[in-house]
mmCIF file of C-alpha atoms in Angstrom:
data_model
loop_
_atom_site.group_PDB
_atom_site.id
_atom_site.type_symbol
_atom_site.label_atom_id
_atom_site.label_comp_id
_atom_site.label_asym_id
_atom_site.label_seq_id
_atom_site.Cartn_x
_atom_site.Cartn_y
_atom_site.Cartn_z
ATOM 1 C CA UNK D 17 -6.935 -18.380 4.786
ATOM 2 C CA UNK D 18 -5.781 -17.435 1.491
ATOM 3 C CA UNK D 19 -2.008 -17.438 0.847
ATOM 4 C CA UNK D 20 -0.708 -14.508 -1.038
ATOM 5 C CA UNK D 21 1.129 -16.318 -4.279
ATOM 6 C CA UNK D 22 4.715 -15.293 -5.052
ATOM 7 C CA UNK D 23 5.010 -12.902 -7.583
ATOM 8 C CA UNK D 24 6.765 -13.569 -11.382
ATOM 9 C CA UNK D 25 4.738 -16.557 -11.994
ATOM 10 C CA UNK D 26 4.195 -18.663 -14.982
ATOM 11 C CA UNK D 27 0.435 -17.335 -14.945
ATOM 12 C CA UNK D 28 -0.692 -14.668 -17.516
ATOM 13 C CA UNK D 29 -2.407 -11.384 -17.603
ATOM 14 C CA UNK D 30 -4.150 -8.780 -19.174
ATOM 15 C CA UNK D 31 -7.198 -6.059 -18.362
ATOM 16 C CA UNK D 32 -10.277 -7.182 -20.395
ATOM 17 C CA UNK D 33 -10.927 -4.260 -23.215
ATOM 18 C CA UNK D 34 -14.221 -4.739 -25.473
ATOM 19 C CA UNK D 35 -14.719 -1.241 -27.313
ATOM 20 C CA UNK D 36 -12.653 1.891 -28.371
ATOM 21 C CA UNK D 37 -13.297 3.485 -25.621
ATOM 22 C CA UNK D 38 -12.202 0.596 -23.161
ATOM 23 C CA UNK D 39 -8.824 1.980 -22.708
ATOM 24 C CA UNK D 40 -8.011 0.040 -19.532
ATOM 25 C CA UNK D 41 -7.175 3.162 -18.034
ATOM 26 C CA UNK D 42 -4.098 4.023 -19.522
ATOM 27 C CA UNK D 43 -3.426 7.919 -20.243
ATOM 28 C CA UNK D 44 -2.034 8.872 -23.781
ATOM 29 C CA UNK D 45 0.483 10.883 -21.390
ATOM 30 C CA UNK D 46 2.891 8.102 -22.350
ATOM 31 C CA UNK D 47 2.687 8.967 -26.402
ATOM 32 C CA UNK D 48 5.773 11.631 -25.985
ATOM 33 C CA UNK D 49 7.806 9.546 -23.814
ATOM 34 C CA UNK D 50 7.498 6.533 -26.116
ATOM 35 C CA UNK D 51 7.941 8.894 -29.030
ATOM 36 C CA UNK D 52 11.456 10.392 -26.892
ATOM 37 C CA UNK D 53 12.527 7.148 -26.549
ATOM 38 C CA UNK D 54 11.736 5.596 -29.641
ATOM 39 C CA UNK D 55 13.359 8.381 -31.939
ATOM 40 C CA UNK D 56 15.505 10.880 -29.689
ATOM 41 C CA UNK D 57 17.747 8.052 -27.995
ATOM 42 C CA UNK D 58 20.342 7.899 -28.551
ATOM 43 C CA UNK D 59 21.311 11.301 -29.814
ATOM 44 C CA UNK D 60 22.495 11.697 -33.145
ATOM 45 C CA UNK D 61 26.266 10.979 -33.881
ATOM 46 C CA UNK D 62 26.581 14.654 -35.366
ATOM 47 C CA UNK D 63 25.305 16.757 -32.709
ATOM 48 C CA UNK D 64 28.459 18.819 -31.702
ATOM 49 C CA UNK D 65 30.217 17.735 -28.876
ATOM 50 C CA UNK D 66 30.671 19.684 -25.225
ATOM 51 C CA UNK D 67 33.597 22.480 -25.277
ATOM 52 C CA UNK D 68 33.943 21.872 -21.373
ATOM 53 C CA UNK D 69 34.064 18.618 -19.408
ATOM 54 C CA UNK D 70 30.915 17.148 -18.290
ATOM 55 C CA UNK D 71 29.761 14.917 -15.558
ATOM 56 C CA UNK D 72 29.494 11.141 -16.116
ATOM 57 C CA UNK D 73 25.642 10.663 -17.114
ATOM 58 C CA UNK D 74 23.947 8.298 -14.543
ATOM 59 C CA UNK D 75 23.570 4.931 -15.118
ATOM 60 C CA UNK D 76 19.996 3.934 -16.738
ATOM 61 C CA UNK D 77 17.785 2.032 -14.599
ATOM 62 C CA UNK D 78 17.894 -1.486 -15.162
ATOM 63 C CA UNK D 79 14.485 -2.657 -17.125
ATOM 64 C CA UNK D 80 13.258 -5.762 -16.703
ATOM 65 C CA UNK D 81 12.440 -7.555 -19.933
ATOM 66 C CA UNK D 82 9.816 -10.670 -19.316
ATOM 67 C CA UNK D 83 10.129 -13.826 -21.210
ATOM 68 C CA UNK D 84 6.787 -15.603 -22.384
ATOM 69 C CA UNK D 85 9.356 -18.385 -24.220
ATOM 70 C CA UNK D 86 9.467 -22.100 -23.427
ATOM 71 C CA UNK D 87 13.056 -23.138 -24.769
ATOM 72 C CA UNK D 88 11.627 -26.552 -24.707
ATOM 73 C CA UNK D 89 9.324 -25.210 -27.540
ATOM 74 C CA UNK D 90 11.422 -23.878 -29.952
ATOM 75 C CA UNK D 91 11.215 -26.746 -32.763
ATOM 76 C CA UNK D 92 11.885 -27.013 -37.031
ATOM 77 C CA UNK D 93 11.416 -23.579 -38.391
ATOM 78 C CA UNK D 94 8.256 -23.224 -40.181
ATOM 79 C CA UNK D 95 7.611 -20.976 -43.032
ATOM 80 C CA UNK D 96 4.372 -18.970 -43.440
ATOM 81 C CA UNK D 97 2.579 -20.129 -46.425
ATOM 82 C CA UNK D 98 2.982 -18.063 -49.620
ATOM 83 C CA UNK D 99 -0.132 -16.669 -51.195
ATOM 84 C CA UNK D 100 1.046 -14.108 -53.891
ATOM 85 C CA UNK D 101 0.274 -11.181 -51.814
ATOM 86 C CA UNK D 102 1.067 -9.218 -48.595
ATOM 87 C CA UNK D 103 -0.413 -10.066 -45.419
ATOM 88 C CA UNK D 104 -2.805 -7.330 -43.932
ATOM 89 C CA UNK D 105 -1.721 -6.779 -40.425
ATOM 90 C CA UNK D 106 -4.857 -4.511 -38.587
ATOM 91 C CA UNK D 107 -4.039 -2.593 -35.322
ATOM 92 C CA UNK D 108 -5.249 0.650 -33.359
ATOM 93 C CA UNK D 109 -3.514 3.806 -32.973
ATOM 94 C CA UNK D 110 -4.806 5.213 -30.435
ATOM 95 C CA UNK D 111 -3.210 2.729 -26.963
ATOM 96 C CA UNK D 112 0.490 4.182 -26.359
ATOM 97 C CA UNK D 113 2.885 2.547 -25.890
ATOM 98 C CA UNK D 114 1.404 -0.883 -27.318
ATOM 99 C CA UNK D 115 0.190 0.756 -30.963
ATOM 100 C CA UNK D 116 -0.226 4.520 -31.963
ATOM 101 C CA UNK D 117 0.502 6.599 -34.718
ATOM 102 C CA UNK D 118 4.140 7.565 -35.179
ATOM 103 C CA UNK D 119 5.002 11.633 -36.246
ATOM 104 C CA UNK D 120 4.492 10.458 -39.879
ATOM 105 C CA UNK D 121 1.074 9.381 -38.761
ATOM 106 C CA UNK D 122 1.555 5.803 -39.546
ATOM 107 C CA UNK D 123 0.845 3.281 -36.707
ATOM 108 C CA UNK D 124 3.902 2.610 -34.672
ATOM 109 C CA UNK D 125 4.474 1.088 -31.225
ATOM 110 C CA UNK D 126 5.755 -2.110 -29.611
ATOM 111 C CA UNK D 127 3.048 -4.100 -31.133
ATOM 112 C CA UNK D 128 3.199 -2.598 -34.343
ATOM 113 C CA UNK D 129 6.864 -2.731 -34.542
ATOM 114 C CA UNK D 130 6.718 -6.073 -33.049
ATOM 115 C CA UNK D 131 4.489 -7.458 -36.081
ATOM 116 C CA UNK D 132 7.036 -6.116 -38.362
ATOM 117 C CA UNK D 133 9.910 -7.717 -37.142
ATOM 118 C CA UNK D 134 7.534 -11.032 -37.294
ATOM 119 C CA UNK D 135 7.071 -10.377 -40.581
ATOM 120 C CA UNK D 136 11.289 -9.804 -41.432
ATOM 121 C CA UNK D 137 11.974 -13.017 -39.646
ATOM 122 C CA UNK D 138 9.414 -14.688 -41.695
ATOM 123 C CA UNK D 139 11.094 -12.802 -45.060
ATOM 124 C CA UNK D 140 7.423 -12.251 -46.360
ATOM 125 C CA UNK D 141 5.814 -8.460 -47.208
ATOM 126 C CA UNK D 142 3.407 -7.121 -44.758
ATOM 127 C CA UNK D 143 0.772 -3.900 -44.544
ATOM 128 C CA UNK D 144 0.195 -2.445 -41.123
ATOM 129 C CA UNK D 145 -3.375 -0.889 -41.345
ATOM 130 C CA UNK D 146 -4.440 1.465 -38.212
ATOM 131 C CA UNK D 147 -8.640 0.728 -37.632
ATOM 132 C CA UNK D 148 -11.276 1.758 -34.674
ATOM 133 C CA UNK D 149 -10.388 -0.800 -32.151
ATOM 134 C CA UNK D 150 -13.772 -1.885 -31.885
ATOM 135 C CA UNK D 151 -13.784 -2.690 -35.490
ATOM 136 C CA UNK D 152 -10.844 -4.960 -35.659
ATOM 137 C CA UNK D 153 -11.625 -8.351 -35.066
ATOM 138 C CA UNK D 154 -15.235 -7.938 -37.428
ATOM 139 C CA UNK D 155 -12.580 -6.702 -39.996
ATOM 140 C CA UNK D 156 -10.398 -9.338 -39.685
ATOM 141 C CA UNK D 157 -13.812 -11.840 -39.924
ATOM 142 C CA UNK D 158 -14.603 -10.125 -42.859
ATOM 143 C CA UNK D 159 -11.511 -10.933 -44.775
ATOM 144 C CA UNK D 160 -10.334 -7.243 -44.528
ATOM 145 C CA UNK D 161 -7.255 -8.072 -43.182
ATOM 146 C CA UNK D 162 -5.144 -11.393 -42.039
ATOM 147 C CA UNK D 163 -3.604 -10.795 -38.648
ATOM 148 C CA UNK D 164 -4.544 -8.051 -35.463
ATOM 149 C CA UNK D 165 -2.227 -6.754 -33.974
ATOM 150 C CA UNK D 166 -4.079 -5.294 -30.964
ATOM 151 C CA UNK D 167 -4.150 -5.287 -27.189
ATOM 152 C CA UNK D 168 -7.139 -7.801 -27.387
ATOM 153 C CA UNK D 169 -7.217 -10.391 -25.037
ATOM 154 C CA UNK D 170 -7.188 -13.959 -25.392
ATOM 155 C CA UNK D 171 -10.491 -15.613 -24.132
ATOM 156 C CA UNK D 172 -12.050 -18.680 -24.429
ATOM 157 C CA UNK D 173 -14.876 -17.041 -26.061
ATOM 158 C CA UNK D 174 -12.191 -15.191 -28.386
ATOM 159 C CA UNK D 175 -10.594 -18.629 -29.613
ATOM 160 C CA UNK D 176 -14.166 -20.282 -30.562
ATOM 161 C CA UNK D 177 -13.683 -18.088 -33.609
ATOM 162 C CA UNK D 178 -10.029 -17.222 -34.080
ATOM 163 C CA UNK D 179 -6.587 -18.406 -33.620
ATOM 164 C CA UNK D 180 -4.134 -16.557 -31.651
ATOM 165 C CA UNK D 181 -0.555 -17.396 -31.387
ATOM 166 C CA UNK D 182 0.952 -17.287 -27.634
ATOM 167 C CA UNK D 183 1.100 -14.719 -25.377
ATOM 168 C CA UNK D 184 3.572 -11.786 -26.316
ATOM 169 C CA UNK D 185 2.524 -9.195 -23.940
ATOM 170 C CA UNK D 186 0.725 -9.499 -20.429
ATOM 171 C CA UNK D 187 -0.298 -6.873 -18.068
ATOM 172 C CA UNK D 188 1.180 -7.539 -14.204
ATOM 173 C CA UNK D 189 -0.711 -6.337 -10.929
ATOM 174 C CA UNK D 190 2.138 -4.359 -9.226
ATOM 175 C CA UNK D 191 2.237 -2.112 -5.852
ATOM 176 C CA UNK D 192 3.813 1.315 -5.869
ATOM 177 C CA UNK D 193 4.936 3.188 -2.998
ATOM 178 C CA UNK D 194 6.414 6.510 -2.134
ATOM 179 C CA UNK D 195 9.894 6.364 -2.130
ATOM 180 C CA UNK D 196 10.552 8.531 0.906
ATOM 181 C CA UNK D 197 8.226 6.372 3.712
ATOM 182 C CA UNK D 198 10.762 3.085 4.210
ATOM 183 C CA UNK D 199 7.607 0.752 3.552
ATOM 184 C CA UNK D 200 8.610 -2.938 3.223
ATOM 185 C CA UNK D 201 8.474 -4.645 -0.006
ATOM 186 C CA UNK D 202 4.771 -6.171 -0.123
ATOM 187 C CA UNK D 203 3.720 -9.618 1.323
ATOM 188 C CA UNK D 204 0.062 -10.937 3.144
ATOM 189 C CA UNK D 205 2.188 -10.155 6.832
ATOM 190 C CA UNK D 206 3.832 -6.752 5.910
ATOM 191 C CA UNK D 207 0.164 -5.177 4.334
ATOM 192 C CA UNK D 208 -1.919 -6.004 7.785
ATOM 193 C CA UNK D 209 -3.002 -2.953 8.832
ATOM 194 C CA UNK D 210 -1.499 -1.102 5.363
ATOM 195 C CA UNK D 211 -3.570 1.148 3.672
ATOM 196 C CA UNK D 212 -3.759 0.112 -0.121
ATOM 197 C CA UNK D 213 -5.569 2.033 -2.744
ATOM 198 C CA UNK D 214 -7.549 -0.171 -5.559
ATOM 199 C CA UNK D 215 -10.180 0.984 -7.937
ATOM 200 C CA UNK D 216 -13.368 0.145 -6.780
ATOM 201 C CA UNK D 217 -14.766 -3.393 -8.152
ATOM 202 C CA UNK D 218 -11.651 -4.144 -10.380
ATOM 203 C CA UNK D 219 -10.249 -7.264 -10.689
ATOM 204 C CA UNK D 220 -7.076 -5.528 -8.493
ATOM 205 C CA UNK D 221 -9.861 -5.687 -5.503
ATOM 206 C CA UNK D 222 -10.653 -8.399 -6.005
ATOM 207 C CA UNK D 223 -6.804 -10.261 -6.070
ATOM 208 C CA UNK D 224 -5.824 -8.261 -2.277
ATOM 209 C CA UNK D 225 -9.441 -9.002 -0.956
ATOM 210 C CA UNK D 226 -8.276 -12.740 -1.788
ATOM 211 C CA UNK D 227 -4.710 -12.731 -1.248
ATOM 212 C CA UNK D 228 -3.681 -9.922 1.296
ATOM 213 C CA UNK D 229 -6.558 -10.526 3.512
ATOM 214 C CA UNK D 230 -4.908 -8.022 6.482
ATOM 215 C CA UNK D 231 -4.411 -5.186 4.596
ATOM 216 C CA UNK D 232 -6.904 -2.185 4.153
ATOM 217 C CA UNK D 233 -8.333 -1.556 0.853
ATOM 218 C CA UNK D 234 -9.144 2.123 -0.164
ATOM 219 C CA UNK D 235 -11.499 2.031 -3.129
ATOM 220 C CA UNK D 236 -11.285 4.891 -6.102
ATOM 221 C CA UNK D 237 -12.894 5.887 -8.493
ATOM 222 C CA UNK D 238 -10.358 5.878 -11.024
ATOM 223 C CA UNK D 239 -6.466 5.758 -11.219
ATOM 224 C CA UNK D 240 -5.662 8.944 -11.780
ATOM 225 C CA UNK D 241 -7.103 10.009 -8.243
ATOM 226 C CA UNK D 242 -5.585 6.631 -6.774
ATOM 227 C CA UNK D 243 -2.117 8.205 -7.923
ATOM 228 C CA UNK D 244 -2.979 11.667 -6.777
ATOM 229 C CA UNK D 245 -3.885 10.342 -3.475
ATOM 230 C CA UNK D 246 -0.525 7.851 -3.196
ATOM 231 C CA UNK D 247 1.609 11.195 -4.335
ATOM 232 C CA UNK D 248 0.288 12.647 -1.617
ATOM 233 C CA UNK D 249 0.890 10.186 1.142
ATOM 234 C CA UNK D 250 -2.459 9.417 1.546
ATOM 235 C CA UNK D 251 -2.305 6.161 1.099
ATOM 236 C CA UNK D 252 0.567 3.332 1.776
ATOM 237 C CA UNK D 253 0.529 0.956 -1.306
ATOM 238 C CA UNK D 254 -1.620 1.090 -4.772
ATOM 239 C CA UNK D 255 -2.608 -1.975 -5.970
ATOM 240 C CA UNK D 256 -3.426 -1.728 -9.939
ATOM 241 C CA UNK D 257 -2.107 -2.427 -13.531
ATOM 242 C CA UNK D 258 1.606 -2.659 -13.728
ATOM 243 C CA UNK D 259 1.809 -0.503 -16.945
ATOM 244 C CA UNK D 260 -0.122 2.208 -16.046
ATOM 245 C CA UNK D 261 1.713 2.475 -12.992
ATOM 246 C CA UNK D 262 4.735 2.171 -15.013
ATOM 247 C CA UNK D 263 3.774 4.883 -16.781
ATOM 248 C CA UNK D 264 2.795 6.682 -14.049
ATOM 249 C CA UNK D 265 5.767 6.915 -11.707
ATOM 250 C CA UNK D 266 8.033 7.097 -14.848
ATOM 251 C CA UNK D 267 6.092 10.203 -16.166
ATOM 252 C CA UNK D 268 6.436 14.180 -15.233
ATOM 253 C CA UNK D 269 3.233 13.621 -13.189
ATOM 254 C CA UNK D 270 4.439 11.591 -9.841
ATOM 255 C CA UNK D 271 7.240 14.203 -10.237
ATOM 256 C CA UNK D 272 9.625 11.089 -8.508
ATOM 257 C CA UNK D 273 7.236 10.603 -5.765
ATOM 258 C CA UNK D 274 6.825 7.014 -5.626
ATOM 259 C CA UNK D 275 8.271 3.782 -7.553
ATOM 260 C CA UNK D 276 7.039 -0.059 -7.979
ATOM 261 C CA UNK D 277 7.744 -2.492 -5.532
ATOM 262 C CA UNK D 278 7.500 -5.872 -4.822
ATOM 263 C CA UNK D 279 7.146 -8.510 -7.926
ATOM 264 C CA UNK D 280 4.944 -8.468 -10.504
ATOM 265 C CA UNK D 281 1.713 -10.976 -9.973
ATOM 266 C CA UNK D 282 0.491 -12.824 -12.900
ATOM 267 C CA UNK D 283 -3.016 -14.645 -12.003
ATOM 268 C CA UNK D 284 -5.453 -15.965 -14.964
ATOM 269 C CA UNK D 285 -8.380 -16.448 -13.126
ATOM 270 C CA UNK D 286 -8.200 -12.312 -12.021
ATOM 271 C CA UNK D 287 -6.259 -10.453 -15.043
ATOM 272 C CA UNK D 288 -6.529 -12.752 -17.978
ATOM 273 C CA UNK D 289 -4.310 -14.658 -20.525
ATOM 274 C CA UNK D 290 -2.620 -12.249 -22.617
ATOM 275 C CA UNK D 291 -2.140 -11.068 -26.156
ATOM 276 C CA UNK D 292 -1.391 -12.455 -29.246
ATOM 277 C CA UNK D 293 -1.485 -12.431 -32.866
ATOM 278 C CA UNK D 294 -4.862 -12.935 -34.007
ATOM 279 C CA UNK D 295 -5.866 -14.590 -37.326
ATOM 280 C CA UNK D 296 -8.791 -16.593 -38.736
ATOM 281 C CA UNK D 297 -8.940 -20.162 -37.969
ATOM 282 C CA UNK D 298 -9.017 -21.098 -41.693
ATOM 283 C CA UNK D 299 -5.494 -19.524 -41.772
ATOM 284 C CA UNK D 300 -3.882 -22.204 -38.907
ATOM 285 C CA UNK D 301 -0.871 -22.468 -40.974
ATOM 286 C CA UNK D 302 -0.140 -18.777 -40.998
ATOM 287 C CA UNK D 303 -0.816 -18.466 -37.098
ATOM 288 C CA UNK D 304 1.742 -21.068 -36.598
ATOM 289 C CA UNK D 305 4.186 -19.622 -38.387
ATOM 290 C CA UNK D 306 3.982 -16.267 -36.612
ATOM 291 C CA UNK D 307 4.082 -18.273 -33.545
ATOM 292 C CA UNK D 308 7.506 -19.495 -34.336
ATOM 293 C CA UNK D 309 8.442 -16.610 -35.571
ATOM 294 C CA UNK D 310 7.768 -14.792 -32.331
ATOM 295 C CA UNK D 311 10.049 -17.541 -30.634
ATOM 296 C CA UNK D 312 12.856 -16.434 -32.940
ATOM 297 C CA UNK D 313 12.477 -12.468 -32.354
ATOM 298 C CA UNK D 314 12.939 -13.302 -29.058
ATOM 299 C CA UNK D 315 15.421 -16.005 -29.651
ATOM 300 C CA UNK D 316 17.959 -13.137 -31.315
ATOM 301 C CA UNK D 317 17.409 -10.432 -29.068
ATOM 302 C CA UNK D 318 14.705 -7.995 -31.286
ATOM 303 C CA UNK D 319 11.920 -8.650 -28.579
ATOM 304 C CA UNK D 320 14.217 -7.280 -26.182
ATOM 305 C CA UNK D 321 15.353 -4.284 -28.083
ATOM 306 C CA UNK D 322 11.647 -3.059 -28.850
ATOM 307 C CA UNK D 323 10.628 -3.658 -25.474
ATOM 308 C CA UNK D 324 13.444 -1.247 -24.311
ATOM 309 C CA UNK D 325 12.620 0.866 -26.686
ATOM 310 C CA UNK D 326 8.900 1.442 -25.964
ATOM 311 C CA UNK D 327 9.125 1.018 -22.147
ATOM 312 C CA UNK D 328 11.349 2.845 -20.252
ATOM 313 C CA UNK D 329 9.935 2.012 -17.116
ATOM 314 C CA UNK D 330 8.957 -1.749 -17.106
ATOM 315 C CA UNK D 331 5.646 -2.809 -15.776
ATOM 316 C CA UNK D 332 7.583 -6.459 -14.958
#
């Protein structure tokens, strides 16, 4: 029998996405809460302040930040090479939280804003264009640009023509519950007999067919009824894409039904590698170089502050 791995492994993630309209599910619900977070937090320093006591506010909810870093990696800094002009950075706006357009209309998100601060560690001038997602990569093959910055994931059949620095991003498998039912935190021996929604033939399925062998899969059509139907006690667990059920029971929608529990599973072989930056192979200097660069935004703390930023509720 299959054993049910521990979650927070080494292993990497992310929903396969081939066209514009391959959205891996998520809603754009999440553009006005990344857009609240992103510019209305913390309130301005003028705003006038209360004329009678107030409450303490709460205490946030702790976010968990993931770390894609080897320390053992980190190595001699390495400069991107200088060719006389900026380098074209090509992303989407149209995949909230990861890239979208920002109130000015100019593409924004933790991707895009992610590539920028690449770009300030690397003290070298960069353009942020937004294209058709499905265009990108033949753009960047066409010399229309030098680096994506997209939620494209890193295949084998992806690196036979590009480079791609490591991982910066991955997508976990997570369980949600409702909060109000008690249920114990997830393992193969406390999901026998469990009723867990998955969407039918996803790679979700596939990971509890495998791992949770006892517990009893209730296939749907799509997430949105998988959350309807968990909101409404209908079923104990669902089993699906840690950010969009991020997003989910952090939005108006679940109206506080139901939170994530358990870890987060990371698994290749059922949710992919990753993303990265993506460049042509001719450029391998430049790809290292925003490789190590990446190591250092993490190194000083920027990762960190753009994740928290753009994800109030983390999918880790």
């Amino acid at each position: 029998m299959s054993q049910s791995p521990p979650p927070r492994s080494e292993r990497s993630t992310t929903p396969s996405r081939s066209s514009r309209g391959d959205r891996t599910g998520i809603p754009f619900r999440f553009a006005a809460a990344a857009l609240a977070a992103a510019l209305l937090w913390p309130p301005p320093a003028s705003a006038a302040a209360p004329t009678e006591p107030q409450a303490a506010p709460a205490a946030p909810p702790v976010v968990t930040v993931p770390d894609f870093w080897n320390p053992r990696s980190r190595g001699e800094r390495i400069e991107a090479p200088q060719t006389g002009r900026a380098v074209r950075f090509l992303t989407d706006d149209e995949f909230p939280p990861l890239h979208f357009a920002g109130p000015d209309g100019n593409p924004t998100g933790f991707v895009v804003e992610l590539a920028r601060a690449v770009c300030e560690k690397l003290t070298i001038t960069c353009t942020v264009q937004a294209r058709r997602f499905d265009t990108l990569l033949d753009a960047l093959d066409g010399k229309q640009g030098d680096v994506v910055a997209a939620a494209i994931p890193l295949t084998a059949t992806l690196r036979e023509k590009f480079l791609a620095t490591r991982p910066y991003f991955r997508w976990p498998a997570r369980f949600a519950a409702r909060t109000d039912k008690g249920l114990p935190v997830p393992s193969a021996a406390a999901l026998a007999g469990r009723s867990v929604g998955v969407i039918a033939g996803s790679a979700h399925a596939a990971y509890l067919k495998a791992f949770f062998p006892k517990a009893v899969p209730k296939d749907f059509t799509d997430l949105a009824a998988a959350e309807g139907a968990l909101k409404r006690g209908e079923i104990d667990y669902l089993f699906a894409d840690g950010l969009n059920l991020a997003l989910y029971v952090g939005g108006q929608d679940a109206e506080t039904c139901c939170a994530l529990t358990g870890g987060d599973y990371l698994e290749n072989r059922y949710f992919g590698e990753g993303i990265g930056l993506i460049t042509r192979q001719e450029d391998a200097a430049l790809s290292r170089a925003l490789d190590d660069a990446l190591q250092r935004v993490w190194d000083d703390g920027k990762y960190t502050e753009l994740y928290l930023r753009f994800f109030p509720v983390s999918p880790f």
